[in-house]
Coordinates of C-alpha atoms in Angstrom, one line a residue:
X1 CA -2.5 88.6 49.2
X2 CA -4.9 85.7 48.7
X3 CA -7.1 84.8 51.7
X4 CA -6.0 81.2 52.7
X5 CA -9.4 80.7 54.3
X6 CA -11.2 81.1 51.1
X7 CA -12.4 77.8 49.5
X8 CA -10.3 78.0 46.3
X9 CA -10.5 75.4 43.5
X10 CA -8.0 73.2 45.4
X11 CA -8.1 70.2 43.1
X12 CA -7.3 72.3 40.0
X13 CA -4.3 73.8 41.7
X14 CA -3.3 70.4 42.9
X15 CA -3.4 69.0 39.4
X16 CA -1.4 72.0 38.1
X17 CA 1.3 71.2 40.7
X18 CA 1.2 67.5 39.8
X19 CA 1.9 68.3 36.2
X20 CA 5.0 70.1 37.2
X21 CA 6.4 67.1 39.0
X22 CA 9.2 65.2 37.3
X23 CA 8.9 62.0 39.3
X24 CA 7.9 59.0 37.1
X25 CA 4.3 57.8 37.5
X26 CA 3.7 54.1 38.2
X27 CA 2.4 52.5 35.0
X28 CA 0.0 49.6 35.3
X29 CA -2.5 50.2 32.5
X30 CA -5.1 52.8 31.5
X31 CA -7.3 52.5 34.6
X32 CA -4.4 52.0 36.9
X33 CA -2.7 55.2 35.6
X34 CA -5.8 57.1 36.3
X35 CA -6.1 55.7 39.8
X36 CA -2.5 56.6 40.6
X37 CA -3.1 60.0 39.3
X38 CA -6.1 60.4 41.6
X39 CA -4.0 59.3 44.6
X40 CA -1.3 61.8 43.8
X41 CA -3.9 64.6 43.4
X42 CA -5.4 63.8 46.8
X43 CA -1.9 63.7 48.3
X44 CA -1.1 67.1 47.0
X45 CA -4.5 68.4 48.2
X46 CA -3.5 67.4 51.7
X47 CA -0.1 69.0 51.4
X48 CA -1.7 72.2 50.1
X49 CA -4.2 72.1 53.0
X50 CA -1.3 71.8 55.3
X51 CA 0.3 74.9 53.7
X52 CA -2.9 76.8 54.1
X53 CA -3.2 75.7 57.7
X54 CA 0.4 76.8 58.4
X55 CA -0.5 80.2 56.9
X56 CA -3.6 80.4 59.0
X57 CA -1.7 79.4 62.1
X58 CA 0.9 82.1 61.5
X59 CA -1.8 84.7 61.0
X60 CA -3.6 83.5 64.1
X61 CA -0.5 83.6 66.2
X62 CA 0.2 87.2 65.1
X63 CA -3.4 88.5 65.1
X64 CA -5.3 86.4 67.6
X65 CA -4.5 88.7 70.5
X66 CA -5.9 91.7 68.6
X67 CA -8.8 89.9 66.8
X68 CA -10.3 87.4 69.3
X69 CA -13.6 87.4 67.4
X70 CA -11.9 85.9 64.3
X71 CA -11.0 82.8 66.3
X72 CA -14.6 81.4 66.0
X73 CA -15.0 82.6 62.4
X74 CA -12.2 80.4 61.0
X75 CA -13.8 77.4 59.1
X76 CA -10.9 75.1 60.2
X77 CA -10.8 73.5 63.7
X78 CA -8.5 75.4 66.0
X79 CA -7.5 74.0 69.4
X80 CA -5.1 75.5 72.0
X81 CA -3.5 72.6 73.9
X82 CA -1.4 72.9 77.1
X83 CA 1.8 70.9 77.5
X84 CA -0.2 68.3 79.6
X85 CA -2.5 67.7 76.6
X86 CA -5.4 69.5 78.1
X87 CA -7.5 71.7 75.8
X88 CA -7.4 75.3 76.9
X89 CA -9.6 76.7 74.1
X90 CA -11.3 75.6 70.9
X91 CA -13.3 77.2 68.2
X92 CA -16.7 76.2 66.9
X93 CA -15.2 74.3 63.9
X94 CA -13.1 72.1 66.3
X95 CA -16.1 71.4 68.5
X96 CA -18.1 70.4 65.4
X97 CA -15.3 68.0 64.2
X98 CA -15.0 66.4 67.6
X99 CA -18.8 66.3 68.1
X100 CA -18.8 67.8 71.6
X101 CA -20.1 71.1 72.8
X102 CA -17.2 73.6 72.9
X103 CA -17.6 74.3 76.7
X104 CA -17.4 70.6 77.4
X105 CA -14.0 70.5 75.6
X106 CA -12.3 73.1 77.8
X107 CA -9.9 71.8 80.4
X108 CA -10.3 68.2 79.2
X109 CA -7.6 66.0 77.6
X110 CA -7.6 66.0 73.8
X111 CA -6.7 62.3 73.9
X112 CA -10.1 61.5 75.4
X113 CA -11.7 62.5 72.1
X114 CA -9.3 60.5 70.0
X115 CA -9.9 56.8 69.2
X116 CA -8.2 54.6 71.7
X117 CA -5.8 52.8 69.3
X118 CA -4.4 56.2 68.2
X119 CA -4.0 57.8 71.6
X120 CA -0.3 56.7 71.9
X121 CA 0.3 58.4 68.5
X122 CA -1.2 61.7 69.8
X123 CA 0.9 61.5 73.0
X124 CA 4.1 61.0 71.0
X125 CA 3.1 63.8 68.6
X126 CA 2.6 66.3 71.4
X127 CA 5.8 65.3 73.1
X128 CA 7.8 66.0 69.9
X129 CA 6.0 69.3 69.4
X130 CA 6.8 70.6 72.9
X131 CA 10.3 69.1 73.0
X132 CA 11.4 70.2 69.5
X133 CA 9.4 73.2 68.9
X134 CA 9.3 72.4 65.2
X135 CA 6.2 72.1 63.0
X136 CA 4.8 68.6 63.1
X137 CA 1.7 66.9 61.7
X138 CA -0.1 63.6 62.2
X139 CA -3.3 61.9 61.2
X140 CA -5.8 60.8 63.8
X141 CA -9.4 59.6 64.1
X142 CA -11.6 61.6 66.5
X143 CA -14.3 59.7 68.5
X144 CA -17.1 62.0 69.5
X145 CA -20.3 61.2 71.5
X146 CA -22.1 60.2 68.3
X147 CA -19.7 57.3 67.8
X148 CA -18.7 58.5 64.4
X149 CA -15.0 58.5 63.7
X150 CA -13.7 61.6 61.9
X151 CA -10.3 61.4 60.2
X152 CA -8.3 64.6 60.7
X153 CA -4.8 65.9 60.1
X154 CA -3.3 67.7 63.1
X155 CA -0.6 70.2 62.7
X156 CA 0.7 72.4 65.6
X157 CA 3.0 75.2 66.5
X158 CA 4.3 75.8 70.0
X159 CA 3.8 79.2 71.5
X160 CA 6.8 81.5 72.3
X161 CA 6.6 80.7 76.0
X162 CA 6.4 77.0 75.3
X163 CA 3.5 76.4 77.6
X164 CA 1.0 75.6 74.9
X165 CA 0.6 74.9 71.2
X166 CA -1.9 75.9 68.6
X167 CA -3.3 72.9 66.8
X168 CA -5.2 73.0 63.5
X169 CA -7.6 70.1 62.9
X170 CA -8.4 69.5 59.2
X171 CA -11.2 67.1 58.3
X172 CA -9.8 64.6 55.8
X173 CA -12.6 62.0 56.2
X174 CA -13.8 62.2 52.6
X175 CA -10.3 62.3 51.3
X176 CA -9.5 59.1 53.3
X177 CA -12.6 57.4 52.0
X178 CA -11.7 58.4 48.4
X179 CA -8.1 57.3 49.0
X180 CA -9.2 53.9 50.4
X181 CA -11.6 53.4 47.5
X182 CA -8.9 54.3 45.1
X183 CA -6.4 52.0 46.7
X184 CA -9.0 49.1 46.6
X185 CA -9.7 49.8 43.0
X186 CA -6.0 50.0 42.3
X187 CA -5.5 46.6 43.9
X188 CA -8.4 45.2 42.0
X189 CA -7.1 46.5 38.6
X190 CA -3.6 45.2 39.5
X191 CA -5.1 41.8 40.2
X192 CA -7.0 41.9 36.9
X193 CA -3.8 42.9 35.1
X194 CA -1.8 40.1 36.7
X195 CA -4.4 37.4 36.3
X196 CA -5.8 38.4 32.9
X197 CA -6.2 35.5 30.4
X198 CA -4.8 37.8 27.7
X199 CA -1.0 38.4 27.6
X200 CA -0.6 42.1 28.6
X201 CA 2.6 44.2 28.9
X202 CA 3.6 47.8 29.2
X203 CA 6.3 49.5 27.2
X204 CA 7.8 52.9 27.2
X205 CA 8.1 55.3 24.3
X206 CA 11.0 53.4 22.9
X207 CA 9.3 50.0 23.2
X208 CA 11.2 48.8 26.3
X209 CA 9.2 46.6 28.6
X210 CA 8.2 48.1 31.9
X211 CA 6.2 45.1 33.2
X212 CA 4.1 42.1 32.0
X213 CA 1.5 39.9 33.5
X214 CA 1.7 36.1 34.1
X215 CA 0.0 35.2 30.9
X216 CA 2.5 37.2 28.9
X217 CA 5.3 35.3 30.7
X218 CA 3.7 32.0 29.9
X219 CA 3.1 32.9 26.3
X220 CA 6.6 34.1 25.5
X221 CA 8.6 32.0 28.0
X222 CA 10.3 35.1 29.5
X223 CA 10.1 35.9 33.2
X224 CA 9.2 39.4 34.5
X225 CA 12.8 40.0 35.3
X226 CA 14.0 39.0 31.9
X227 CA 11.5 41.1 30.1
X228 CA 12.4 44.3 32.0
X229 CA 15.0 46.1 29.9
X230 CA 14.1 44.1 26.8
X231 CA 12.6 45.8 23.8
X232 CA 9.4 44.6 22.3
X233 CA 11.2 44.4 18.9
X234 CA 13.4 41.6 20.4
X235 CA 10.4 39.2 20.6
X236 CA 8.9 40.2 17.2
X237 CA 9.7 38.4 14.0
X238 CA 12.1 40.4 11.9
X239 CA 9.4 41.0 9.3
X240 CA 7.2 42.8 11.8
X241 CA 9.8 44.4 14.2
X242 CA 10.1 47.6 12.0
X243 CA 6.4 47.9 11.7
X244 CA 5.9 47.7 15.5
X245 CA 8.6 50.3 16.0
X246 CA 6.9 52.7 13.6
X247 CA 3.5 52.2 15.2
X248 CA 4.7 52.8 18.7
X249 CA 6.5 56.0 17.5
X250 CA 3.2 57.0 15.9
X251 CA 1.4 56.4 19.2
X252 CA 3.9 58.5 21.1
X253 CA 3.4 61.4 18.7
X254 CA -0.3 60.9 18.6
X255 CA -0.4 60.3 14.9
X256 CA -1.6 56.7 15.2
X257 CA -4.7 55.5 17.1
X258 CA -4.7 52.2 18.9
X259 CA -2.7 49.6 17.0
X260 CA -4.0 46.3 15.6
X261 CA -1.9 44.0 13.6
X262 CA -1.3 40.3 13.1
X263 CA 2.3 39.1 13.0
X264 CA 4.7 36.4 14.1
X265 CA 6.5 36.7 17.4
X266 CA 9.4 34.7 18.7
X267 CA 9.4 32.9 22.1
X268 CA 12.3 32.4 24.4
X269 CA 12.8 28.8 23.2
X270 CA 13.0 30.1 19.6
X271 CA 9.6 28.9 18.5
X272 CA 7.6 31.1 16.2
X273 CA 4.0 31.9 16.9
X274 CA 1.3 33.9 15.2
X275 CA -0.4 36.6 17.3
X276 CA -3.0 39.3 17.2
X277 CA -1.2 42.3 18.6
X278 CA -3.0 45.3 20.0
X279 CA -1.5 48.5 21.5
X280 CA -3.0 51.6 23.1
X281 CA -1.3 54.7 24.4
X282 CA -1.7 55.8 28.0
X283 CA -1.6 59.6 28.3
X284 CA -1.7 62.1 31.2
X285 CA -4.3 64.8 31.7
X286 CA -2.5 67.0 29.2
X287 CA -2.4 64.4 26.5
X288 CA 1.3 63.6 27.1
X289 CA 2.5 60.0 26.4
X290 CA 3.1 57.9 29.5
X291 CA 3.3 54.4 28.2
X292 CA 1.7 51.9 25.9
X293 CA -0.3 48.8 26.8
X294 CA 0.5 46.0 24.4
X295 CA -1.7 42.9 24.4
X296 CA -1.0 39.7 22.5
X297 CA -3.6 37.1 21.7
X298 CA -2.2 33.8 20.5
X299 CA -3.6 32.9 17.1
X300 CA -1.1 30.2 16.2
X301 CA -3.6 27.4 16.1
X302 CA -5.9 29.4 14.0
X303 CA -3.1 30.4 11.7
X304 CA -2.0 26.7 11.3
X305 CA -5.6 25.8 10.5
X306 CA -5.8 28.6 7.9
X307 CA -2.5 27.4 6.3
X308 CA -3.7 23.8 6.4
X309 CA -7.0 24.9 4.9
X310 CA -5.2 26.9 2.2
X311 CA -3.0 23.8 1.5
X312 CA -6.1 21.6 1.4
X313 CA -7.9 24.1 -0.9
X314 CA -4.8 24.1 -3.2
X315 CA -4.6 20.4 -3.1
X316 CA -8.3 20.1 -3.7
X317 CA -8.1 22.5 -6.6
X318 CA -5.1 20.6 -8.1
X319 CA -7.0 17.3 -7.6
X320 CA -10.1 18.8 -9.2
X321 CA -8.3 20.2 -12.2
X322 CA -6.1 17.1 -12.8
X323 CA -8.4 14.3 -11.9
X324 CA -8.9 11.6 -14.5
X325 CA -12.6 11.4 -13.8
X326 CA -15.0 14.1 -14.9
X327 CA -15.9 16.5 -12.1
X328 CA -18.1 19.6 -12.1
X329 CA -19.7 22.3 -9.9
X330 CA -23.1 23.6 -10.9
X331 CA -26.1 25.5 -9.6
X332 CA -29.3 23.7 -8.5
X333 CA -32.1 25.7 -10.1
X334 CA -31.6 26.7 -12.8
X335 CA -29.1 23.9 -13.4
X336 CA -26.1 25.7 -14.8
X337 CA -22.4 24.8 -14.9
X338 CA -20.1 26.9 -12.6
X339 CA -16.8 25.0 -13.0
X340 CA -15.6 21.9 -14.8
X341 CA -12.3 20.0 -15.0
X342 CA -10.3 18.9 -18.1
X343 CA -11.7 15.4 -17.9
X344 CA -15.3 16.7 -18.0
X345 CA -14.5 18.9 -21.0
X346 CA -12.9 16.1 -22.9
X347 CA -15.8 13.9 -22.0
X348 CA -18.1 16.2 -24.0
X349 CA -15.6 16.7 -26.8
X350 CA -14.2 20.1 -25.9
X351 CA -10.5 21.0 -25.8
X352 CA -10.5 22.7 -22.5
X353 CA -12.8 23.7 -19.6
X354 CA -12.7 27.3 -20.8
X355 CA -14.0 26.2 -24.2
X356 CA -16.8 24.2 -22.6
X357 CA -17.8 27.0 -20.2
X358 CA -17.8 29.5 -23.0
X359 CA -19.9 27.3 -25.3
X360 CA -22.4 26.3 -22.5
X361 CA -22.9 29.8 -21.0
X362 CA -26.6 30.2 -20.4
X363 CA -27.4 26.8 -21.9
X364 CA -29.0 23.8 -20.3
X365 CA -26.5 21.0 -20.8
X366 CA -29.1 18.3 -20.3
X367 CA -31.2 16.7 -23.1
X368 CA -34.8 17.2 -21.9
X369 CA -36.0 14.0 -23.6
X370 CA -33.4 11.7 -22.0
X371 CA -33.3 13.0 -18.4
X372 CA -35.7 12.4 -15.6
X373 CA -35.6 15.9 -14.0
X374 CA -38.3 15.1 -11.5
X375 CA -36.3 12.1 -10.0
X376 CA -33.2 14.3 -9.8
X377 CA -34.8 17.2 -8.0
X378 CA -36.8 14.9 -5.7
X379 CA -33.6 13.2 -4.6
X380 CA -31.8 16.5 -4.0
X381 CA -34.7 17.8 -2.0
X382 CA -35.1 14.6 0.2
X383 CA -31.4 13.5 0.6
X384 CA -29.3 16.3 -0.7
X385 CA -27.5 13.8 -3.0
X386 CA -28.2 12.0 -6.2
X387 CA -26.8 8.8 -7.7
X388 CA -28.1 7.8 -11.1
X389 CA -28.1 8.4 -14.8
X390 CA -27.0 11.8 -16.0
X391 CA -27.4 12.3 -19.8
X392 CA -25.4 15.1 -21.4
X393 CA -25.2 16.8 -24.8
X394 CA -21.8 16.4 -26.5
X395 CA -20.2 19.1 -28.7
X396 CA -21.1 17.1 -31.8
X397 CA -24.8 17.0 -30.7
X398 CA -24.7 13.4 -29.6
X399 CA -26.2 12.3 -26.3
X400 CA -23.8 10.9 -23.7
X401 CA -25.2 8.8 -20.9
X402 CA -23.3 9.3 -17.7
X403 CA -23.4 7.8 -14.3
X404 CA -23.3 10.7 -11.8
X405 CA -22.8 11.1 -8.0
X406 CA -23.9 14.6 -6.9
X407 CA -24.2 16.2 -3.5
X408 CA -25.1 19.6 -2.2
X409 CA -22.5 22.0 -0.8
X410 CA -24.0 24.3 1.9
X411 CA -23.3 27.9 3.0
X412 CA -22.8 28.7 6.7
X413 CA -26.4 29.8 7.0
X414 CA -27.6 26.4 5.8
X415 CA -28.7 27.3 2.3
X416 CA -27.3 25.5 -0.8
X417 CA -24.3 27.2 -2.3
X418 CA -23.7 24.9 -5.2
X419 CA -23.7 21.2 -6.3
X420 CA -20.6 19.2 -6.9
X421 CA -20.4 15.9 -8.7
X422 CA -18.5 13.3 -10.7
X423 CA -19.6 11.7 -14.0
X424 CA -18.6 8.4 -15.5
X425 CA -19.3 7.7 -19.2
X426 CA -21.5 4.6 -19.3
X427 CA -22.9 5.1 -22.9
X428 CA -21.3 1.8 -24.1
X429 CA -22.4 0.0 -21.0
X430 CA -25.9 1.2 -21.6
X431 CA -25.8 0.1 -25.2
X432 CA -24.5 -3.3 -24.1
X433 CA -27.3 -3.5 -21.5
X434 CA -29.9 -2.7 -24.2
X435 CA -28.4 -5.5 -26.4
X436 CA -28.5 -7.9 -23.4
X437 CA -32.0 -6.9 -22.6
X438 CA -33.0 -7.6 -26.2
X439 CA -31.3 -11.0 -26.1
X440 CA -33.0 -11.7 -22.8
X441 CA -36.3 -11.0 -24.3
X442 CA -35.5 -13.2 -27.3
X443 CA -34.3 -15.9 -24.9
X444 CA -37.5 -15.7 -22.9
X445 CA -39.5 -16.1 -26.1
X446 CA -37.5 -19.2 -27.1
X447 CA -37.8 -20.6 -23.6
X448 CA -41.5 -20.2 -23.7
X449 CA -41.5 -22.0 -27.1
X450 CA -39.3 -24.8 -25.7
X451 CA -41.6 -25.1 -22.8
X452 CA -44.5 -25.6 -25.1
X453 CA -42.5 -28.2 -27.1
X454 CA -41.5 -29.9 -23.8
X455 CA -45.2 -30.1 -22.8
X456 CA -46.0 -31.7 -26.2
X457 CA -43.1 -34.2 -25.8
X458 CA -44.3 -35.1 -22.4
X459 CA -47.7 -35.9 -23.8
X460 CA -46.1 -37.9 -26.6
X461 CA -43.9 -39.8 -24.1
X462 CA -46.9 -40.5 -21.9
X463 CA -48.6 -41.9 -25.0
X464 CA -45.5 -44.0 -25.9
X465 CA -45.3 -45.4 -22.4
X466 CA -49.0 -46.3 -22.6
X467 CA -48.5 -47.9 -25.9
X468 CA -45.4 -49.8 -24.5
X469 CA -47.5 -51.1 -21.6
X470 CA -50.1 -52.2 -24.1
X471 CA -47.5 -54.0 -26.2
X472 CA -46.0 -55.6 -23.1
X473 CA -49.3 -56.7 -22.0
X474 CA -50.1 -58.1 -25.5
X475 CA -46.7 -59.8 -25.5
X476 CA -47.3 -61.5 -22.2
X477 CA -50.8 -62.5 -23.2
X478 CA -49.3 -64.1 -26.4
X479 CA -46.8 -66.0 -24.3
X480 CA -49.4 -67.3 -21.9
X481 CA -52.1 -68.0 -24.5
X482 CA -50.1 -69.1 -27.6
X483 CA -46.5 -70.0 -26.8
X484 CA -47.0 -71.9 -23.5
X485 CA -49.9 -74.1 -24.8
X486 CA -47.7 -75.1 -27.7
X487 CA -44.9 -76.2 -25.4
X488 CA -47.5 -78.2 -23.4
X489 CA -48.5 -80.0 -26.6
X490 CA -44.8 -80.5 -27.5
X491 CA -44.1 -82.1 -24.2
X492 CA -46.8 -84.7 -25.0
X493 CA -44.9 -85.9 -28.1
X494 CA -42.1 -88.5 -27.8
X495 CA -39.0 -86.7 -26.5
X496 CA -35.7 -87.8 -25.1
X497 CA -34.6 -86.8 -21.7
X498 CA -32.5 -83.9 -22.9
X499 CA -35.1 -82.5 -25.1
X500 CA -37.7 -82.8 -22.4
X501 CA -35.3 -80.9 -20.0
X502 CA -34.9 -78.1 -22.4
X503 CA -38.6 -77.8 -23.1
X504 CA -39.2 -77.7 -19.3
X505 CA -36.6 -75.0 -19.0
X506 CA -38.1 -73.0 -21.8
X507 CA -41.5 -73.4 -20.4
X508 CA -40.3 -72.3 -17.0
X509 CA -38.5 -69.2 -18.5
X510 CA -41.5 -68.2 -20.5
X511 CA -43.8 -68.7 -17.5
X512 CA -41.5 -66.5 -15.4
X513 CA -41.4 -63.9 -18.0
X514 CA -45.1 -63.7 -18.0
X515 CA -45.3 -63.7 -14.2
X516 CA -45.4 -60.5 -12.0
X517 CA -42.5 -61.8 -9.9
X518 CA -40.1 -61.6 -12.8
X519 CA -41.4 -58.2 -13.7
X520 CA -40.6 -57.1 -10.1
X521 CA -37.1 -58.5 -10.3
X522 CA -36.4 -56.8 -13.6
X523 CA -37.4 -53.4 -12.2
X524 CA -34.6 -50.8 -12.7
X525 CA -34.9 -49.9 -9.0
X526 CA -33.4 -53.3 -8.0
X527 CA -30.7 -53.2 -10.6
X528 CA -30.4 -57.1 -10.9
X529 CA -28.4 -58.7 -13.6
X530 CA -29.9 -61.3 -16.0
X531 CA -28.0 -64.0 -14.3
X532 CA -29.3 -62.9 -10.8
X533 CA -32.9 -62.8 -12.1
X534 CA -32.5 -66.3 -13.5
X535 CA -31.0 -67.7 -10.3
X536 CA -33.7 -65.9 -8.2
X537 CA -36.4 -67.6 -10.1
X538 CA -34.8 -71.0 -9.6
X539 CA -34.2 -70.4 -5.9
X540 CA -37.9 -69.4 -5.5
X541 CA -38.9 -72.7 -7.2
X542 CA -36.9 -74.6 -4.5
X543 CA -33.9 -75.6 -6.6
X544 CA -30.7 -76.3 -4.7
X545 CA -27.5 -74.6 -5.5
X546 CA -26.2 -77.7 -7.2
X547 CA -29.3 -78.1 -9.3
X548 CA -29.2 -74.4 -10.2
X549 CA -25.5 -74.7 -11.2
X550 CA -26.3 -77.5 -13.6
X551 CA -29.2 -75.7 -15.1
X552 CA -27.5 -72.3 -15.7
X553 CA -24.1 -74.0 -16.4
X554 CA -22.1 -72.3 -13.6
X555 CA -20.2 -73.5 -10.5
X556 CA -21.9 -74.0 -7.2
X557 CA -19.7 -71.2 -5.6
X558 CA -20.9 -68.8 -8.2
X559 CA -24.5 -69.7 -7.3
X560 CA -23.8 -69.1 -3.6
X561 CA -22.2 -65.7 -4.5
X562 CA -25.3 -64.7 -6.4
X563 CA -27.5 -65.8 -3.5
X564 CA -25.6 -63.3 -1.3
X565 CA -25.9 -60.5 -3.8
X566 CA -29.7 -61.2 -4.1
X567 CA -30.1 -60.8 -0.3
X568 CA -28.2 -57.6 -0.4
X569 CA -30.0 -56.0 -3.4
X570 CA -33.5 -57.2 -2.3
X571 CA -33.0 -55.9 1.3
X572 CA -33.0 -59.4 2.8
X573 CA -29.4 -59.5 4.0
X574 CA -30.2 -59.0 7.7
X575 CA -33.3 -61.3 7.7
X576 CA -33.1 -64.8 8.9
X577 CA -34.7 -67.7 7.1
X578 CA -34.5 -69.5 3.8
X579 CA -34.0 -67.3 0.7
X580 CA -36.6 -69.5 -1.1
X581 CA -39.3 -68.5 1.5
X582 CA -38.2 -64.9 1.4
X583 CA -38.4 -64.8 -2.4
X584 CA -41.8 -66.4 -2.4
X585 CA -43.0 -63.8 0.1
X586 CA -41.5 -61.1 -2.1
X587 CA -43.4 -62.4 -5.1
X588 CA -46.6 -61.5 -3.3
X589 CA -45.5 -58.2 -1.5
X590 CA -43.4 -56.6 -4.1
X591 CA -39.8 -55.6 -4.0
X592 CA -38.4 -54.4 -0.6
X593 CA -36.7 -51.0 -0.1
X594 CA -33.0 -51.3 -0.5
X595 CA -30.9 -50.2 2.4

């Protein structure tokens, strides 16, 4: 028979017994399963300790009278308690647990060495023991002189005469500490599970939900109660339900490691979302399947962005290939074509992009003599884009002048991946510009020639004006020195009144023509008519309107009208005084500025 007092591998035997239990283990995740397992092991350890204590108590009851020396050699605390709760005897182990010398325990109440809050429980325990006579057990905390509180389990059996009982005190302080730590850790992991930002659930071997956290409820729209009893395949898209079933079955059998897949799942409202689904099996100490933890990370937005990006890439590819403007992709250095569209190949005289790429493989498509490479590379280095002339070699060997807009396309690490650009054929425009430039040069030359002719004409005109002034001066001198003297002589001859009047008028006219006053009046600046000049001369000489009317053969009202026009044109309209005086003043000052 095994000695129950021997320190056997209790934990190993407790685990062996736990594996035999059929009761379902609470499933709350990998760590939570382990914590629950630990709690159950400790519980069974306590139960097995109680069994050993019962066996020890039985042996002590039967052999204590014959072997009193064995009482002190027992490693478990033993106390004989009277019906009144007074300690009759105690071994060394009990004294060590209580923290009091053994002799000081005798004939003293056991309750005195129990923490005050638990003394009523001890009293009730002893009453049940002595009244019922059945085996009982309770947990207490002993309070010794050191102040330390030791947790113990107390089991007792009443003696045959009913006057006392034999109590076994088993130290469970460490077990209690471990149990409390495990409970705190269990609560912590449960809180993590419930409040995790990732949707987490547990399913059994068939895929039926056991529980789910708040995030899982929010993600799928199902409540905890609704999920219990549902199968995970019910929330999966039909395309992925079968795959999930096979994977869980593989995890149950151990053939498949933790699952990772991306698939659509269906929410309660019928909406379809894309998720990253991970699953891991929870197993017991023997490797048996307990449950599977299934986590779902919502990737719907990322999936939508991927699809939108794919659509954009498809649209961009279609736009590139079917654009009416020539487009290309190329490397920077060396400058080689990577991809061209149909418009680009037609621009260079090829039937298709494939023909162009095949013909230009390894060839520099740019004519060295017609392209400023330095300007291109300088622009790409400074600005990462280029906008300017882009000469190309056509299939027939001719040079095409293009207008290009090119930019750099970068890799995620910041380096240049390739160049992309568009090209417009401006060969005809360039030729037209060259023709216009040539014509402009010719026009500039003609303009310069005309300017020289103009300068010569100005000199000639100046000479003509000078000659005209000389002729005018000579004409006036002839009037004064030759014509007027003749008229004076003619007046001395016998003349009738009419002839004399005509000669006087002619003399007056010629005299006025030769005078500076008439020259002023005939200035183009004053814009006077011949009639107004004639009347102005007569007014200045003091002739009345009536006399002037007879001389120029017009009505007096016409003379008055011309007087008003003279004031207006000569700037004398707002001046008071006789027009005769004003005209005489003007003959000395020159013409006034017109308003």
